[in-house]
Short mmCIF file of C-alpha atoms and ligand atoms in Angstrom, two decimals:
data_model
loop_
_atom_site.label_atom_id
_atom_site.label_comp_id
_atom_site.label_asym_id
_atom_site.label_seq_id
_atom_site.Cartn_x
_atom_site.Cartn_y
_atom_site.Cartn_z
CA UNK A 1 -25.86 -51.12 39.79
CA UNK A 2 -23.18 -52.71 37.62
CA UNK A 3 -23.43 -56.56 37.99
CA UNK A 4 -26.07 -57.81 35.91
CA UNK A 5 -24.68 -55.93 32.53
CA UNK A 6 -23.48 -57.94 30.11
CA UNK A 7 -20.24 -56.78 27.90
CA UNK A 8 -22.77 -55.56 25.49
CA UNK A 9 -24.70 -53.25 27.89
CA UNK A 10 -21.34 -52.05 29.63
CA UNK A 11 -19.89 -50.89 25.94
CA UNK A 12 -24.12 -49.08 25.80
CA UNK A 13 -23.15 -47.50 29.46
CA UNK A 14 -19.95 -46.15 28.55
CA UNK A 15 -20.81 -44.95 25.54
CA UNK A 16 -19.30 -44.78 21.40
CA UNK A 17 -16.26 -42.43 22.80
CA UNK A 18 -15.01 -45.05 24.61
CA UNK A 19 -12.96 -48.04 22.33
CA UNK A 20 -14.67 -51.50 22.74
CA UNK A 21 -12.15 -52.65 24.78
CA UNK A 22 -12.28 -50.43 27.55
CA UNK A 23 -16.13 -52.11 28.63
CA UNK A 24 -14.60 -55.43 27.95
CA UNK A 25 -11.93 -54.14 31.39
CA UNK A 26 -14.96 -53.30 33.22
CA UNK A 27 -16.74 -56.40 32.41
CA UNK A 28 -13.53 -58.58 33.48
CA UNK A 29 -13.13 -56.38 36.62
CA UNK A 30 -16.82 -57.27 37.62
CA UNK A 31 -16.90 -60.75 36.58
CA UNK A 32 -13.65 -62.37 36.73
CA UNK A 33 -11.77 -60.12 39.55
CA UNK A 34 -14.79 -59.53 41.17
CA UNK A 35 -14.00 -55.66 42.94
CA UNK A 36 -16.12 -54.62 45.31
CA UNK A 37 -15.31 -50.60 44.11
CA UNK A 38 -14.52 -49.47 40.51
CA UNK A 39 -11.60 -46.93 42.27
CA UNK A 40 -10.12 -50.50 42.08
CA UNK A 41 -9.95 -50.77 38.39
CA UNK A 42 -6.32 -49.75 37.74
CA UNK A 43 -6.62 -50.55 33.99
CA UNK A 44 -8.55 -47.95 33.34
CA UNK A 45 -7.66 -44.61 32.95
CA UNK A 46 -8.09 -42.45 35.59
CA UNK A 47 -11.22 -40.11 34.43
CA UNK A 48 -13.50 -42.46 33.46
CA UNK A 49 -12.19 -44.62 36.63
CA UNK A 50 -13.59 -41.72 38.43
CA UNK A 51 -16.42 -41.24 36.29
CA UNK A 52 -17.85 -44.67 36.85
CA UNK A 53 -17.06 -44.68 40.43
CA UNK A 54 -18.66 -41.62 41.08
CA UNK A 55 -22.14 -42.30 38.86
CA UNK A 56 -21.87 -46.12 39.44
CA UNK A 57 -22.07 -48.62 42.48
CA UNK A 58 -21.06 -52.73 41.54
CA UNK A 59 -23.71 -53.56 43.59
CA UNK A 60 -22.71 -56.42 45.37
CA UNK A 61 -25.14 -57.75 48.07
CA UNK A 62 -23.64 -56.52 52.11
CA UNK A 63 -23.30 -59.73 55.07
CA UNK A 64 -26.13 -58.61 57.04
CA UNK A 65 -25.52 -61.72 58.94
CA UNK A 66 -23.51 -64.94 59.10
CA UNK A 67 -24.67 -68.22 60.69
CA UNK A 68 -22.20 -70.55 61.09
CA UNK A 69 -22.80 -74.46 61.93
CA UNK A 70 -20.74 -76.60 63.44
CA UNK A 71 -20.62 -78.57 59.87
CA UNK A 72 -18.99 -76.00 58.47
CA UNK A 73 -21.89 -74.80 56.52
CA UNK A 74 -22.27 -70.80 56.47
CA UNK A 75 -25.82 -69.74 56.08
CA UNK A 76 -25.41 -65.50 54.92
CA UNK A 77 -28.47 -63.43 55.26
CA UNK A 78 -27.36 -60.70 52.00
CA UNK A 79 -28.57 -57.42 52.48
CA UNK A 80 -29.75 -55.76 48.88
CA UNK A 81 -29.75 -52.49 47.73
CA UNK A 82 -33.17 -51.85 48.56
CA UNK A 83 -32.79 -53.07 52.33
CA UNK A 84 -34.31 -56.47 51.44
CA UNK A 85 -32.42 -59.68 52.79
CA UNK A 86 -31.92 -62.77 50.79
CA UNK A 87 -29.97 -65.84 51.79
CA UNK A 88 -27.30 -67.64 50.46
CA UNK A 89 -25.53 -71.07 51.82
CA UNK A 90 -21.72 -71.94 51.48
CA UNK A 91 -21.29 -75.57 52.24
CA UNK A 92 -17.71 -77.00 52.00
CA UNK A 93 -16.42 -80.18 51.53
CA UNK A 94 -12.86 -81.34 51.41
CA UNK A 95 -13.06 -81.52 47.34
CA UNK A 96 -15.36 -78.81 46.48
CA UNK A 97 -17.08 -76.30 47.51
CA UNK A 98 -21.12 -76.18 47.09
CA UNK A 99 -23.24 -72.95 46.87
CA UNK A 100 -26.64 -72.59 47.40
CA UNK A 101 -27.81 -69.29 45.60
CA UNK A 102 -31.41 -67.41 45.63
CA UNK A 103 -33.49 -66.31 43.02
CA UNK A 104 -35.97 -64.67 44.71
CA UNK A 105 -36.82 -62.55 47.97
CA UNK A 106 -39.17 -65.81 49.50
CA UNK A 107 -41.27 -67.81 47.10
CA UNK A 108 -44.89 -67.30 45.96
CA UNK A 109 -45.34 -71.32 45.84
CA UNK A 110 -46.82 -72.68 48.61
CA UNK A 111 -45.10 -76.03 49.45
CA UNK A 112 -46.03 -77.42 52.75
CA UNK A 113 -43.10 -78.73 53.73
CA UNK A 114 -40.87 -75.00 52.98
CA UNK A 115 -40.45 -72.59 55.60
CA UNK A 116 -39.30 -70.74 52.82
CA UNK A 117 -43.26 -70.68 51.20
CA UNK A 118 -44.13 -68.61 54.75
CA UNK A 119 -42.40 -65.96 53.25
CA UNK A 120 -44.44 -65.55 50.49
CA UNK A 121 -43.00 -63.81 47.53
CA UNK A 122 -41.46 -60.21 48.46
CA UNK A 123 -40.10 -59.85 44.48
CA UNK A 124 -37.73 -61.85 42.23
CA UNK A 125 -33.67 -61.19 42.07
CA UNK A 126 -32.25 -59.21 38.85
CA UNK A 127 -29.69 -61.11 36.87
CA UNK A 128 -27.06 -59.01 39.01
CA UNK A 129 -28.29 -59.97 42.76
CA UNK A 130 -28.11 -63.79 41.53
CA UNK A 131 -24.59 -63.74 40.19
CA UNK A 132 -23.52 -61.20 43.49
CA UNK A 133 -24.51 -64.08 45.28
CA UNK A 134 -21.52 -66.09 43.63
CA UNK A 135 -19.47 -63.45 43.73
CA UNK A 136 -19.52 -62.22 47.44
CA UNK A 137 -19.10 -66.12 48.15
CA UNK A 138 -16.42 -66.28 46.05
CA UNK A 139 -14.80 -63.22 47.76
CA UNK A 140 -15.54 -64.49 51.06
CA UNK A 141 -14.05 -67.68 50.77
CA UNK A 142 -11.34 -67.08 48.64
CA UNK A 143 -12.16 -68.81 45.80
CA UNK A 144 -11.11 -69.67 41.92
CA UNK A 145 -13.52 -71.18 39.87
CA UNK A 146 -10.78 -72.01 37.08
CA UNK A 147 -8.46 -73.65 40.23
CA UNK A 148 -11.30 -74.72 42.79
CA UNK A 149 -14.25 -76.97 42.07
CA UNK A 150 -17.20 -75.00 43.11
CA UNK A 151 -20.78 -76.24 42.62
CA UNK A 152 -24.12 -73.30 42.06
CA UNK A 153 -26.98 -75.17 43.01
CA UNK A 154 -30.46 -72.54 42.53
CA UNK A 155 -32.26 -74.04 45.51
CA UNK A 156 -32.21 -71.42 47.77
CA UNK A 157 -35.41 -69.04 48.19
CA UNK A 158 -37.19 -68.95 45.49
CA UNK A 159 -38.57 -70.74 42.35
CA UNK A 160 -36.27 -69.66 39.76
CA UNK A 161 -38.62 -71.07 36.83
CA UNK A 162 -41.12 -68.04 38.12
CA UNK A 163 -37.81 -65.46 37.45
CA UNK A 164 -36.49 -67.45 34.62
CA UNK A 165 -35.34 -64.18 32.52
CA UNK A 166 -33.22 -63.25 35.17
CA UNK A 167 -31.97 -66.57 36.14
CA UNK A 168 -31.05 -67.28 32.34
CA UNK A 169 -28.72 -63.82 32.07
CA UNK A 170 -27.64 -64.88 35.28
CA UNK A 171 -26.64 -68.19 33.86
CA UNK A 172 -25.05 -67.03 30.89
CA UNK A 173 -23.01 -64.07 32.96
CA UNK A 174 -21.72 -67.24 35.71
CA UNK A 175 -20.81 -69.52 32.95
CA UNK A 176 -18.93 -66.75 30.83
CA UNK A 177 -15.26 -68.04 30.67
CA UNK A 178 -14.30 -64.51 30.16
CA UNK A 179 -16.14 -63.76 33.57
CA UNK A 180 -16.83 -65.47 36.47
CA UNK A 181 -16.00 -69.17 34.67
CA UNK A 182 -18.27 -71.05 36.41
CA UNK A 183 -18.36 -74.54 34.73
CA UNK A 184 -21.58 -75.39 32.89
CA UNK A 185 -21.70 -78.50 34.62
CA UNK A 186 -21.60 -77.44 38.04
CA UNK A 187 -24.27 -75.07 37.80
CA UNK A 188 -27.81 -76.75 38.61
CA UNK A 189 -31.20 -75.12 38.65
CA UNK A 190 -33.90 -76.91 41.11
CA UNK A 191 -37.81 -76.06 39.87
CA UNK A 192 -41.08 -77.43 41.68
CA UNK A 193 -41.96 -78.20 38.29
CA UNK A 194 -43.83 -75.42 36.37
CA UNK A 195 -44.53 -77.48 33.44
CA UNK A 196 -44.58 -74.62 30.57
CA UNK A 197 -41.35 -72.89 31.54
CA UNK A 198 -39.45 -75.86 31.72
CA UNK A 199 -40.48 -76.23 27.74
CA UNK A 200 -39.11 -72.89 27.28
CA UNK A 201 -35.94 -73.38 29.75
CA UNK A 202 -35.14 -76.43 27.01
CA UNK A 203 -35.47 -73.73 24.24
CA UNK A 204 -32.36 -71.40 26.13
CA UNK A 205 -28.95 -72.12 24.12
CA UNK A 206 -27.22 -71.27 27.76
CA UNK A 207 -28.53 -73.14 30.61
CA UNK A 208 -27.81 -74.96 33.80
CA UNK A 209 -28.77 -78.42 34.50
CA UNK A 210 -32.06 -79.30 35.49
CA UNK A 211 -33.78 -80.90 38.75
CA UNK A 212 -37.16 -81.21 39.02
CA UNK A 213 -38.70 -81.53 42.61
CA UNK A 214 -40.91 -84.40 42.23
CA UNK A 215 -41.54 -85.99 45.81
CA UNK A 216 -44.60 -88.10 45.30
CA UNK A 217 -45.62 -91.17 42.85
CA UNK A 218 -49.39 -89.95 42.53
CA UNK A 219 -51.24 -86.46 41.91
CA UNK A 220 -52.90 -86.61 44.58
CA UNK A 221 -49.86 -87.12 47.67
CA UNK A 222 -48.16 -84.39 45.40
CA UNK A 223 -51.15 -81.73 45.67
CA UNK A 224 -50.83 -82.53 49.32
CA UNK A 225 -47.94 -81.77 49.17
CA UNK A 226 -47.28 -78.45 46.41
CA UNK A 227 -50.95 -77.32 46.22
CA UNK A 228 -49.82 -75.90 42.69
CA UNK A 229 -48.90 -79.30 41.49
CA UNK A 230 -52.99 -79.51 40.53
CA UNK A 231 -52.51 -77.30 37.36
CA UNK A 232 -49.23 -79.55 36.33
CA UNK A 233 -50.09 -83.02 36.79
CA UNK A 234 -47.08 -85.64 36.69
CA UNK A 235 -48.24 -87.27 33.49
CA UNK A 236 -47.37 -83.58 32.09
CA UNK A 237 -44.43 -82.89 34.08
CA UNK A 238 -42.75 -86.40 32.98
CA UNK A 239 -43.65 -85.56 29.76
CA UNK A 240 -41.84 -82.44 29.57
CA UNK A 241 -39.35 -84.10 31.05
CA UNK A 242 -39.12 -86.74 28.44
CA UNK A 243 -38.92 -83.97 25.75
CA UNK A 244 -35.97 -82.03 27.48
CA UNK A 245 -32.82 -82.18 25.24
CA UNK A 246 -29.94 -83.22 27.66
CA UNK A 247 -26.63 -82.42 26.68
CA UNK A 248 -24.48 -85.61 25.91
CA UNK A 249 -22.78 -85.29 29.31
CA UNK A 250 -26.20 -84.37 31.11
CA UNK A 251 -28.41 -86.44 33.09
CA UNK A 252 -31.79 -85.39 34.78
CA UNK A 253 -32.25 -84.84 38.35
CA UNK A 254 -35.33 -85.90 40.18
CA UNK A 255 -35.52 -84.92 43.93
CA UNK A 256 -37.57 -86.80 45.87
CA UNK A 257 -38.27 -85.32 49.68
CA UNK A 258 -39.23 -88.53 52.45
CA UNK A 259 -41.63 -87.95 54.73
CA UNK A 260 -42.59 -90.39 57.30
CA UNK A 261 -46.13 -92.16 56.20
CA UNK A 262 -46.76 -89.42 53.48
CA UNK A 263 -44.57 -90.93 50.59
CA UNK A 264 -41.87 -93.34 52.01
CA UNK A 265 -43.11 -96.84 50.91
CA UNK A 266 -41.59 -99.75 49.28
CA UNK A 267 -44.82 -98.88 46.71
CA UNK A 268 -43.67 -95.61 46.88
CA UNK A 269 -40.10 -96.67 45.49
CA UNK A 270 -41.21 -98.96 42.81
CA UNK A 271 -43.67 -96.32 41.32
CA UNK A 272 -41.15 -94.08 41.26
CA UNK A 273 -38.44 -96.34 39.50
CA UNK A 274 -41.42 -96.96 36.97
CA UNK A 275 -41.62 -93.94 36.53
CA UNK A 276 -38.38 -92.70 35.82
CA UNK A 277 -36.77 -95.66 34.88
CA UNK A 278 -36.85 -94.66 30.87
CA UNK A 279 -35.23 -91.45 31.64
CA UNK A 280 -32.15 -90.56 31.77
CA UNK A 281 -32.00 -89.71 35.01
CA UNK A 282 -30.96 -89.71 38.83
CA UNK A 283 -32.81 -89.53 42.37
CA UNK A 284 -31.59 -87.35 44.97
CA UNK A 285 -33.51 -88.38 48.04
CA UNK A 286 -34.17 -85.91 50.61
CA UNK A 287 -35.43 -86.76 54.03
CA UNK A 288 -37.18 -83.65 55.17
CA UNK A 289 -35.71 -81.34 57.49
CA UNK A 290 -38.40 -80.28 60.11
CA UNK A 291 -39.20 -76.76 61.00
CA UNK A 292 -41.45 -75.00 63.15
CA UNK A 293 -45.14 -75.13 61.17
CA UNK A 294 -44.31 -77.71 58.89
CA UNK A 295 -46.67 -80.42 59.45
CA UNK A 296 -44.78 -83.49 58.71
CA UNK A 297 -42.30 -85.62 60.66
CA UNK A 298 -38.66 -87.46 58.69
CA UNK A 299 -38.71 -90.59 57.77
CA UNK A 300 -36.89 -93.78 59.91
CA UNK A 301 -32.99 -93.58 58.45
CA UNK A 302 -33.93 -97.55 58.07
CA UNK A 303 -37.11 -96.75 55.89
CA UNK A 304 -34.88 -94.18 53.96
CA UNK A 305 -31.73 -96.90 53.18
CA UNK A 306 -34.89 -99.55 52.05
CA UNK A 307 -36.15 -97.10 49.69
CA UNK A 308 -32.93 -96.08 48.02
CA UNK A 309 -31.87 -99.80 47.80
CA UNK A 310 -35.48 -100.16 46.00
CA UNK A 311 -35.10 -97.06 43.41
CA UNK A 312 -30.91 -98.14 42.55
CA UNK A 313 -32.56 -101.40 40.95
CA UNK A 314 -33.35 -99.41 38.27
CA UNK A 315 -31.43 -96.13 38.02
CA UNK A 316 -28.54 -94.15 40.20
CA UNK A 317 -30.21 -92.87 43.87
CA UNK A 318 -28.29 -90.84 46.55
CA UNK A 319 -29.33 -89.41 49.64
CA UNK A 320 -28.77 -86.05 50.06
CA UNK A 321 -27.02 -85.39 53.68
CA UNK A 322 -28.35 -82.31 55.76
CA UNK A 323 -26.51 -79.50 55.79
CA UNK A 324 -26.39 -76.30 57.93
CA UNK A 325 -30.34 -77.79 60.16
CA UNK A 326 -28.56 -76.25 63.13
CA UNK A 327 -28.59 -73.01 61.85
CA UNK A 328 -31.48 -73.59 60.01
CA UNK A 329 -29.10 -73.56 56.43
CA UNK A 330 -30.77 -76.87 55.18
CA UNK A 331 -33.00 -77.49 52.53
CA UNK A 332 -36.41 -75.59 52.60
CA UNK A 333 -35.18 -73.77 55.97
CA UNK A 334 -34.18 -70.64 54.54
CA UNK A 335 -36.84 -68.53 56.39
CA UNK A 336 -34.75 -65.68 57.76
CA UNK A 337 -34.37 -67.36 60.58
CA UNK A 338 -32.90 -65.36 63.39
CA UNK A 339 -30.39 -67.39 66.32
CA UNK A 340 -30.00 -66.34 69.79
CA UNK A 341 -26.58 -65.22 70.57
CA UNK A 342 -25.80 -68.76 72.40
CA UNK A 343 -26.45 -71.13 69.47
CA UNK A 344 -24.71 -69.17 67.22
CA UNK A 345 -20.71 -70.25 66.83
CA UNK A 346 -18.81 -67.39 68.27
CA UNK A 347 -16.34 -67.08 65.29
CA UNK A 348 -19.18 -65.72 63.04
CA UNK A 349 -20.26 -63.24 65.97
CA UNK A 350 -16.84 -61.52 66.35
CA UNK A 351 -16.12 -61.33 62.46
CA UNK A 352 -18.98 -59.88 61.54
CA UNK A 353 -18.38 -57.54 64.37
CA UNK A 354 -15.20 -56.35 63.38
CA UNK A 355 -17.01 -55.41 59.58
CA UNK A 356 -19.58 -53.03 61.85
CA UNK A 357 -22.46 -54.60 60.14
CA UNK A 358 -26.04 -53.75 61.28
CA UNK A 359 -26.84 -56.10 64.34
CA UNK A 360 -30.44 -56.14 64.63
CA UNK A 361 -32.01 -59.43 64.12
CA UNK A 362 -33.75 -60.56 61.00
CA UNK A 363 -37.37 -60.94 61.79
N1 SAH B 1 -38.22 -73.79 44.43
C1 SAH B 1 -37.31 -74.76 43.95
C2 SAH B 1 -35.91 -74.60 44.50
C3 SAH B 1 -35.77 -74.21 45.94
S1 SAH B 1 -36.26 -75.43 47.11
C4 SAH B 1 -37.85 -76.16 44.23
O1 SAH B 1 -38.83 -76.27 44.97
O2 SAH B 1 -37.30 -77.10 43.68
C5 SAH B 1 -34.89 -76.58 47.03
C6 SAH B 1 -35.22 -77.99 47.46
O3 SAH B 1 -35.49 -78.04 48.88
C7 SAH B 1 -36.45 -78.54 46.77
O4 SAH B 1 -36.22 -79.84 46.28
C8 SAH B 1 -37.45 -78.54 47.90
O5 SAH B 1 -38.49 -79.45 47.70
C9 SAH B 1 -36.58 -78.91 49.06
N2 SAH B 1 -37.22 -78.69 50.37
C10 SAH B 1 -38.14 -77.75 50.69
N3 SAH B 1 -38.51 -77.88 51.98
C11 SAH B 1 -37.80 -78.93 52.49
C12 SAH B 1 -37.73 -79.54 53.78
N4 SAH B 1 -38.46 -79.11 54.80
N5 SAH B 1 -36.88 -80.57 53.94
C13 SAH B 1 -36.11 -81.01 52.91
N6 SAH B 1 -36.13 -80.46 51.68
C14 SAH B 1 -36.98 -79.43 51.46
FE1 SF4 B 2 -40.88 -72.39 46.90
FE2 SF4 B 2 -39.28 -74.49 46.39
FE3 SF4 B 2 -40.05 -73.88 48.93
FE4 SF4 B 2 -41.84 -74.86 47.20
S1 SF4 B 2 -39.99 -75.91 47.97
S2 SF4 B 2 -42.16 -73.10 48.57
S3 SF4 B 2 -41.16 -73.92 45.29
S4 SF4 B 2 -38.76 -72.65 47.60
#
């Protein structure tokens, strides 16, 4: 498939006959007018039109399924090339628009609190199923990243610091002004904090912002909690942290999930401004979204307000709203979850009907 080439690649793939410019077309035909078909490329003259058409496909992901909740958040199960399903979450707001992209086909990590982690890891995305994420959403929605304010958050399925080769062409091809002009600042990568690759992530001259999923105060709640956490303990993780080199317009992230009785003390809160009070820095706090098999209960919305009037004595703290939990589109939900035909909004049913997509359930 095409997407996933850079302009470099595409000028390799059409080969020295062909004047630079001509891959430079194809590139902003991908990237910036986003066809679903090369036959589409007009500017191009007609043989190699058919040429590429005929030898190529874009290789955009297919709507296997659309789950759409009465928020207005779209949950999209993406079919791949190779029959795989991936999911992807549109969630609108009257100013922007927010995506939530994946970087891999489930997650080898483990959390306890992810449905996502049940999945295990199937593979990683290439470069080109990450941005075709952006892309079919921009399609879909009708879309202009140069006219709309659109947000790419990498906190779908996945851990994209365990794909990060991928996820760094993928950055530099979304972030391209030439392409698909995502703005560097709305582009955000969330990691469960894989201490080594977020050294090298700092060394990448292209690269989205950075949120670390921290969640507990201690190493031992967090090991509870992300069994992997044991080979990066915090004192590490902060440090890496501390050695990142923002951007003079660029603040950390920290997330920080609530459970009830696990993590969601007043001690909790001061630790955690202690902790990150030297950094520049912000706290998005996340009261967990249940799920069948995860073992944990939310917090009390009065415990959550307590806490986030704790950690703002010391530096900025917001609470993430739930987006999408009844169609399962909310943070650590994306499990392929399949709806019965009655909690589904109809809308979504008769659209995707009308685009004969395959209508057996996900698993
Ligand atoms: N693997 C990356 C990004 C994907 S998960 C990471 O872990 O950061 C995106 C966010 O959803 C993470 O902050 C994760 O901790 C959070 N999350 C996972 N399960 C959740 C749940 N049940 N409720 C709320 N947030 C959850
Ligand atoms: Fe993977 Fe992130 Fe879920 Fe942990 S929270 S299992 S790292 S997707």
């Amino acid at each position: 498939m095409l997407l996933g080439l850079d302009a470099a690649e595409l000028a390799d793939l059409l080969g020295p006959e062909h004047p630079r410019f001509r891959a430079q077309q194809v590139y902003e035909a991908l990237y910036r007018h986003r066809v679903a078909d090369l036959a589409a490329v007009t500017t191009l003259p007609t043989a190699l039109r058919r040429r590429l058409a005929a030898d190529h496909r874009v290789g955009l992901p297919e709507v296997e399924r659309r789950y759409d909740s009465a928020d207005g958040t779209r949950r999209y199960l993406l079919r791949l090339e190779d029959g795989r399903t991936v999911e992807t979450v549109f969630m609108p707001e009257p100013s922007r628009a927010t995506f939530c992209i994946s970087t891999q086909v489930g997650c080898p990590v483990g959390c306890r609190f992810c449905m996502t982690a049940a999945l295990g890891l199937e593979r990683n995305l290439s470069a080109g199923e990450i941005v075709g994420q952006v892309l079919l959403l921009l399609r879909e929605h009708g879309l202009e990243p140069g006219r709309d304010r659109i947000n790419v958050v990498m906190m779908g399925q996945g851990e994209p610091l365990l794909n990060l080769e991928a996820v760094l062409k993928a950055t530099r091809l979304l972030v391209d002004p030439r392409g698909v002009g995502i703005s560097p600042r709305r582009l955000t990568l969330s990691t469960v904090g894989i201490v080594p690759k977020i050294h090298e992530l700092a060394q990448a001259p292209v690269r989205p912002k950075l949120a670390v999923s921290l969640h507990a105060t201690t190493d031992e709640v967090r090991c509870r909690l992300i069994p992997i956490a044991r080979k990066y303990p915090l004192a590490d993780l902060l440090a890496a942290c501390r050695a990142y080199p923002l951007r003079s317009w660029e603040r950390l992230t920290f997330e920080y999930l609530l459970i009830r009785d696990v993590n969601d003390t007043d001690r909790d809160a001061r630790r955690l401004a202690s902790l990150l009070g030297q950094l520049r820095a912000k706290v998005n706090l996340i009261p967990l979204n249940p799920g069948p098999d995860i073992p944990f209960e939310p917090p009390d919305p009065e415990r959550v307000l307590a806490f986030q009037a704790r950690v703002r004595r010391v530096l900025p703290c917001f609470v993430r709203k739930p987006r999408g939990q009844d169609v399962y589109a909310a943070c650590g939900q994306l499990r392929r979850m399949a709806l019965d035909g009655n909690r589904q909004a109809c809308g979504a049913i008769s659209t995707l009907a009308s685009r004969s997509v395959k209508r057996t359930m996900p698993e």
